[in-house]
Short mmCIF file of N, CA and C in Angstrom, two decimals:
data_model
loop_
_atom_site.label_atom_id
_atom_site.label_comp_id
_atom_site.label_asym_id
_atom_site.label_seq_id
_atom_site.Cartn_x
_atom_site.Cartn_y
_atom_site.Cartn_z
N UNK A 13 0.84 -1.18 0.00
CA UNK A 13 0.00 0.00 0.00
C UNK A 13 0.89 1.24 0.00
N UNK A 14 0.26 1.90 -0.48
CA UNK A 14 1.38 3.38 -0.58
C UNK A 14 0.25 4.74 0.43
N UNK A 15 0.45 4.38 1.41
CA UNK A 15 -0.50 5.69 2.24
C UNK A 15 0.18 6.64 2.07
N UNK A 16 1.09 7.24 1.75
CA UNK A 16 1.13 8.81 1.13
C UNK A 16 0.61 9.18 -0.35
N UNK A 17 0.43 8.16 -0.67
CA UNK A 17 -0.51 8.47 -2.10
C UNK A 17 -2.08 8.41 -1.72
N UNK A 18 -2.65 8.02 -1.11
CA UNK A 18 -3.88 7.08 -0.22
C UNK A 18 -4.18 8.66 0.42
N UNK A 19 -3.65 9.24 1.46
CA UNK A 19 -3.64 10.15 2.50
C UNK A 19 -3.67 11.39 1.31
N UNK A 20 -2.63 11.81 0.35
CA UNK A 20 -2.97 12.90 -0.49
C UNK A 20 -3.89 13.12 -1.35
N UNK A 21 -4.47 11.85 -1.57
CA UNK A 21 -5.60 12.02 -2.62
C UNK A 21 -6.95 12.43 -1.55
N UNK A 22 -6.85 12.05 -0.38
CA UNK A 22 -7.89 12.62 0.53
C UNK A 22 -7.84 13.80 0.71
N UNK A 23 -6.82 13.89 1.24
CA UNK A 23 -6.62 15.51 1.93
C UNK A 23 -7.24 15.99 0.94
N UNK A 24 -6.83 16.48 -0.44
CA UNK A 24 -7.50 17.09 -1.56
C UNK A 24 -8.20 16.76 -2.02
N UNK A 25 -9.27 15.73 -1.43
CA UNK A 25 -10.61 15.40 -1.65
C UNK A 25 -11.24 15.38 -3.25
N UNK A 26 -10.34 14.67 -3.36
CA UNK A 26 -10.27 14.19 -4.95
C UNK A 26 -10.70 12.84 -5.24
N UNK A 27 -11.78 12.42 -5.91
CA UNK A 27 -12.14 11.11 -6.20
C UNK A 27 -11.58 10.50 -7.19
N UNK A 28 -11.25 9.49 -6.84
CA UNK A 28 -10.76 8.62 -7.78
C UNK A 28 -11.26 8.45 -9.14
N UNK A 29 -12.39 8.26 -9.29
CA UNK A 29 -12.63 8.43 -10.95
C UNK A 29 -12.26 9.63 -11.04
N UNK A 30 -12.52 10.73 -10.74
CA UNK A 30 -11.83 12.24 -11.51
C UNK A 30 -10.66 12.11 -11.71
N UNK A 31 -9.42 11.68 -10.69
CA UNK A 31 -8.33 11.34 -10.81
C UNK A 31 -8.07 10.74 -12.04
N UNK A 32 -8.72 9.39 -12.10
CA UNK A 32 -8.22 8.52 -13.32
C UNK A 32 -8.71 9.23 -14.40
N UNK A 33 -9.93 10.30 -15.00
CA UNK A 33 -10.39 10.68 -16.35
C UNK A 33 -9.19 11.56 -16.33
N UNK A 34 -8.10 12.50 -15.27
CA UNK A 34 -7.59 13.62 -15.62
C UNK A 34 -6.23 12.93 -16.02
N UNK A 35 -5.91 11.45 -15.88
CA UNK A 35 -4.94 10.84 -16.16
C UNK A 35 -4.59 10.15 -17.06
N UNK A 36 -5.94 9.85 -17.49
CA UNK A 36 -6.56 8.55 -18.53
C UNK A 36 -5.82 7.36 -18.30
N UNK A 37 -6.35 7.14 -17.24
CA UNK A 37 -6.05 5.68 -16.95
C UNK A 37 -7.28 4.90 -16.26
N UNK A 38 -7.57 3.73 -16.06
CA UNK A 38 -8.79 3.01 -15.69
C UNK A 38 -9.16 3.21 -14.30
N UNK A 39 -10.33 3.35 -13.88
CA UNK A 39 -10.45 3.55 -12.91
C UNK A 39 -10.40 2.53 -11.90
N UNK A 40 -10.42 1.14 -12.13
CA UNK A 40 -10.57 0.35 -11.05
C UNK A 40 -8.66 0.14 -11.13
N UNK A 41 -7.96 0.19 -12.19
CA UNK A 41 -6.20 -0.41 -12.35
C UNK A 41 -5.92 0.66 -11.45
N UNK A 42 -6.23 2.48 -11.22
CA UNK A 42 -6.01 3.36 -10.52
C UNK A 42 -6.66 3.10 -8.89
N UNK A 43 -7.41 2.45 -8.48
CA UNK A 43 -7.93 1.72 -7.06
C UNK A 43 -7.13 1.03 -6.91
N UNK A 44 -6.85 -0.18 -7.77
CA UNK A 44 -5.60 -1.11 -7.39
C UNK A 44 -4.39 -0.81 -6.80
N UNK A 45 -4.19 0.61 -7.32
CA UNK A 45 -2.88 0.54 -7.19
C UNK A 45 -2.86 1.55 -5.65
N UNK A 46 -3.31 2.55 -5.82
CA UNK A 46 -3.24 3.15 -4.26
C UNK A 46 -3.74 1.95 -3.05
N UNK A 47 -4.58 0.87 -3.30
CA UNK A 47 -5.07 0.01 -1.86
C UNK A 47 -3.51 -0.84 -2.01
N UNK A 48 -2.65 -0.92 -2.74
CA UNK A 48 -1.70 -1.44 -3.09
C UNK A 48 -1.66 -3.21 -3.73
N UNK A 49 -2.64 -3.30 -4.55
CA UNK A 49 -2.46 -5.01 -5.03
C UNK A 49 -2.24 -4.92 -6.30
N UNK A 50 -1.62 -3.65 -7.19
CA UNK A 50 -1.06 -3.73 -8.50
C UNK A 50 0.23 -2.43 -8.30
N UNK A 51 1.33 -2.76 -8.68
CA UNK A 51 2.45 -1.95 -9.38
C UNK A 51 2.44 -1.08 -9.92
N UNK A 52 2.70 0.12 -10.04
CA UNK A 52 2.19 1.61 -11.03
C UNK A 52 3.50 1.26 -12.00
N UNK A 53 3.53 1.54 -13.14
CA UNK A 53 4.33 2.03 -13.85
C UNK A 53 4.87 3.42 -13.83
N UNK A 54 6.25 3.04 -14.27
CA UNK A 54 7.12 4.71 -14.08
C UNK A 54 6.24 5.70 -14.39
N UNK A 55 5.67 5.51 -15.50
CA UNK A 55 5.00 6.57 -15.98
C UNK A 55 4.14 7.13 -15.68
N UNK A 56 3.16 6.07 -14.88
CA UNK A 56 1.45 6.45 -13.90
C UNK A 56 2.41 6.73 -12.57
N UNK A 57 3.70 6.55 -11.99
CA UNK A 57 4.01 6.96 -11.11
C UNK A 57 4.27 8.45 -11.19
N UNK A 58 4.99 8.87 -12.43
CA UNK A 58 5.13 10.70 -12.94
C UNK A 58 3.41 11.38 -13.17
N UNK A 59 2.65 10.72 -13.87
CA UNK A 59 1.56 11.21 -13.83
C UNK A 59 0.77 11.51 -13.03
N UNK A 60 0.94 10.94 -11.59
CA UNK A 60 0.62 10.76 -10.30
C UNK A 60 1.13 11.98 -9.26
N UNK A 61 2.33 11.87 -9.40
CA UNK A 61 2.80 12.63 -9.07
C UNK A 61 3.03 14.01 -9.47
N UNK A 62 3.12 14.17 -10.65
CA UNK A 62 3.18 15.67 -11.44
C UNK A 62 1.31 15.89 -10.66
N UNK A 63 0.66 15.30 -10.92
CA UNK A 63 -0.99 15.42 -10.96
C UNK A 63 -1.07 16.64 -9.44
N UNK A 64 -0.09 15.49 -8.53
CA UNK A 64 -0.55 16.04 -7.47
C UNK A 64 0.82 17.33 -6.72
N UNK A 65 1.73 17.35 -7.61
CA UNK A 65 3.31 18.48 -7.21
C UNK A 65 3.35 17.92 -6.04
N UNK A 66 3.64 16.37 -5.89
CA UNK A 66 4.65 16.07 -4.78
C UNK A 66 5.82 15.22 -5.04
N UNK A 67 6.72 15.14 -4.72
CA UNK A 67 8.03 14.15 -5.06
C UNK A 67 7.40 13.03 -5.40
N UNK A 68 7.81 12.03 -6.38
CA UNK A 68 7.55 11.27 -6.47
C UNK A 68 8.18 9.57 -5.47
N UNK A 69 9.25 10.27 -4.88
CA UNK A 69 9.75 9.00 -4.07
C UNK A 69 9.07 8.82 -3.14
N UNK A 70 8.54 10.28 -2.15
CA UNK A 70 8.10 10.34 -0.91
C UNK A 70 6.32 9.59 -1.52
N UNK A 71 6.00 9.90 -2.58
CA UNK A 71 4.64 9.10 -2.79
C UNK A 71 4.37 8.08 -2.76
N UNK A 72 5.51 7.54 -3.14
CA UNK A 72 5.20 6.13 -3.42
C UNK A 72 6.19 4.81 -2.60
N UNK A 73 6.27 5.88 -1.53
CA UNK A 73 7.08 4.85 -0.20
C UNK A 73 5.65 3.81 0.26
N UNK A 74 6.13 2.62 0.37
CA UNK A 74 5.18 1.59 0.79
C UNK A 74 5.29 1.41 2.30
N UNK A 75 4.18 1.13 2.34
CA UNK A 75 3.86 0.68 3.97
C UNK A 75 4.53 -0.40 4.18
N UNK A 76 5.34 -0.19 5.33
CA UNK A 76 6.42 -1.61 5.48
C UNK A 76 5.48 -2.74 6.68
N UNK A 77 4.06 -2.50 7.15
CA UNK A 77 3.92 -3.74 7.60
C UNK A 77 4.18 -3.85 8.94
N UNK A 78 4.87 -3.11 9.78
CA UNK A 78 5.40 -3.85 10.69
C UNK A 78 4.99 -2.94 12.09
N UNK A 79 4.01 -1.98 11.47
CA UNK A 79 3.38 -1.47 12.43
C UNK A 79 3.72 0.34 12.45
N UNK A 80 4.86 0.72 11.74
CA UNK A 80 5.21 1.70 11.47
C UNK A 80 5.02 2.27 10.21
N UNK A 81 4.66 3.54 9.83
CA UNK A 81 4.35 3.76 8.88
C UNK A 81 5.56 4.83 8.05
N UNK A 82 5.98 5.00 6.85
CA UNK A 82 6.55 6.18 6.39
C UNK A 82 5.74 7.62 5.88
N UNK A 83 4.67 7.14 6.40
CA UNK A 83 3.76 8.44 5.93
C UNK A 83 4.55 9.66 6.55
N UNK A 84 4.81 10.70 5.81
CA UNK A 84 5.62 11.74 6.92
C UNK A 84 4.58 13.00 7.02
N UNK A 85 4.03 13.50 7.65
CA UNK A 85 3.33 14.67 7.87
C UNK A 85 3.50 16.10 7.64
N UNK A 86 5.29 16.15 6.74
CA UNK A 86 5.45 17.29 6.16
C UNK A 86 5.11 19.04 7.31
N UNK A 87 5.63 18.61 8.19
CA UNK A 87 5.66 20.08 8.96
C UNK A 87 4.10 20.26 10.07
N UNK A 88 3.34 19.44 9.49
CA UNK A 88 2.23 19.02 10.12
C UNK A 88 2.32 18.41 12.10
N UNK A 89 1.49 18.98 12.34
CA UNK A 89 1.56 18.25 14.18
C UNK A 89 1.67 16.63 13.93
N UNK A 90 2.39 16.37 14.54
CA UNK A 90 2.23 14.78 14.55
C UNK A 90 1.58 14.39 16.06
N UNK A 91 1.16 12.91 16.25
CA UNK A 91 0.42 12.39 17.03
C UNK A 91 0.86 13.25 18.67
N UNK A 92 1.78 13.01 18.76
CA UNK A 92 2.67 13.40 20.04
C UNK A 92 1.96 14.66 20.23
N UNK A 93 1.35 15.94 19.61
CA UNK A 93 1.43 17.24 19.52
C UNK A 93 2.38 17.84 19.33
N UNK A 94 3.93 17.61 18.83
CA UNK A 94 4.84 18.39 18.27
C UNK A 94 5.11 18.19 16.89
N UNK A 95 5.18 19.11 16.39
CA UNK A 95 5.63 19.45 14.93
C UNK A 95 6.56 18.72 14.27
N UNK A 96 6.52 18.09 13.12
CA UNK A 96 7.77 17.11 12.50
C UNK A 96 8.86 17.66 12.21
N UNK A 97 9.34 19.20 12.56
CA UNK A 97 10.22 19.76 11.95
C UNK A 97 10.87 20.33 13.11
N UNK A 98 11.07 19.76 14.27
CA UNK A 98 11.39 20.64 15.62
C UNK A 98 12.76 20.71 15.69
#
């Protein structure tokens, strides 16, 4: 799963079919791939990313599973109440 791709498409409250018509790509291969059970290609990974002006590495860091996440909150309060940038 890639929750920084998952988490940005919320925040900007962007639906997934709009997403996929502004990308032209399918809408259910574009579900697949943010719940994470299909692979993006380089290219839906730039399209993805240009779509939304965020790095493309930090997007598409995968959830490692193990209880920790790489989602980073970008300057945002984190759980604790202090800022990620202290």
């Amino acid at each position: 799963m890639y929750p920084n791709l998952k988490v940005e498409i919320f925040k900007r409250g962007i639906r997934q079919s709009h997403l996929a018509r502004e990308l032209g790509i399918n809408e259910a291969n574009l579900s697949k791939i943010i719940h994470g059970y299909r692979e993006p290609s380089t290219v839906v990974k730039q399209l993805l990313a240009g779509f939304l002006a965020v790095d493309i590495e930090w997007l598409f860091e995968k959830y490692n599973g193990n209880g920790s996440s790489p989602v980073s909150t970008r300057g945002e309060t984190s759980p604790n109440g202090k800022g990620s940038e202290s």
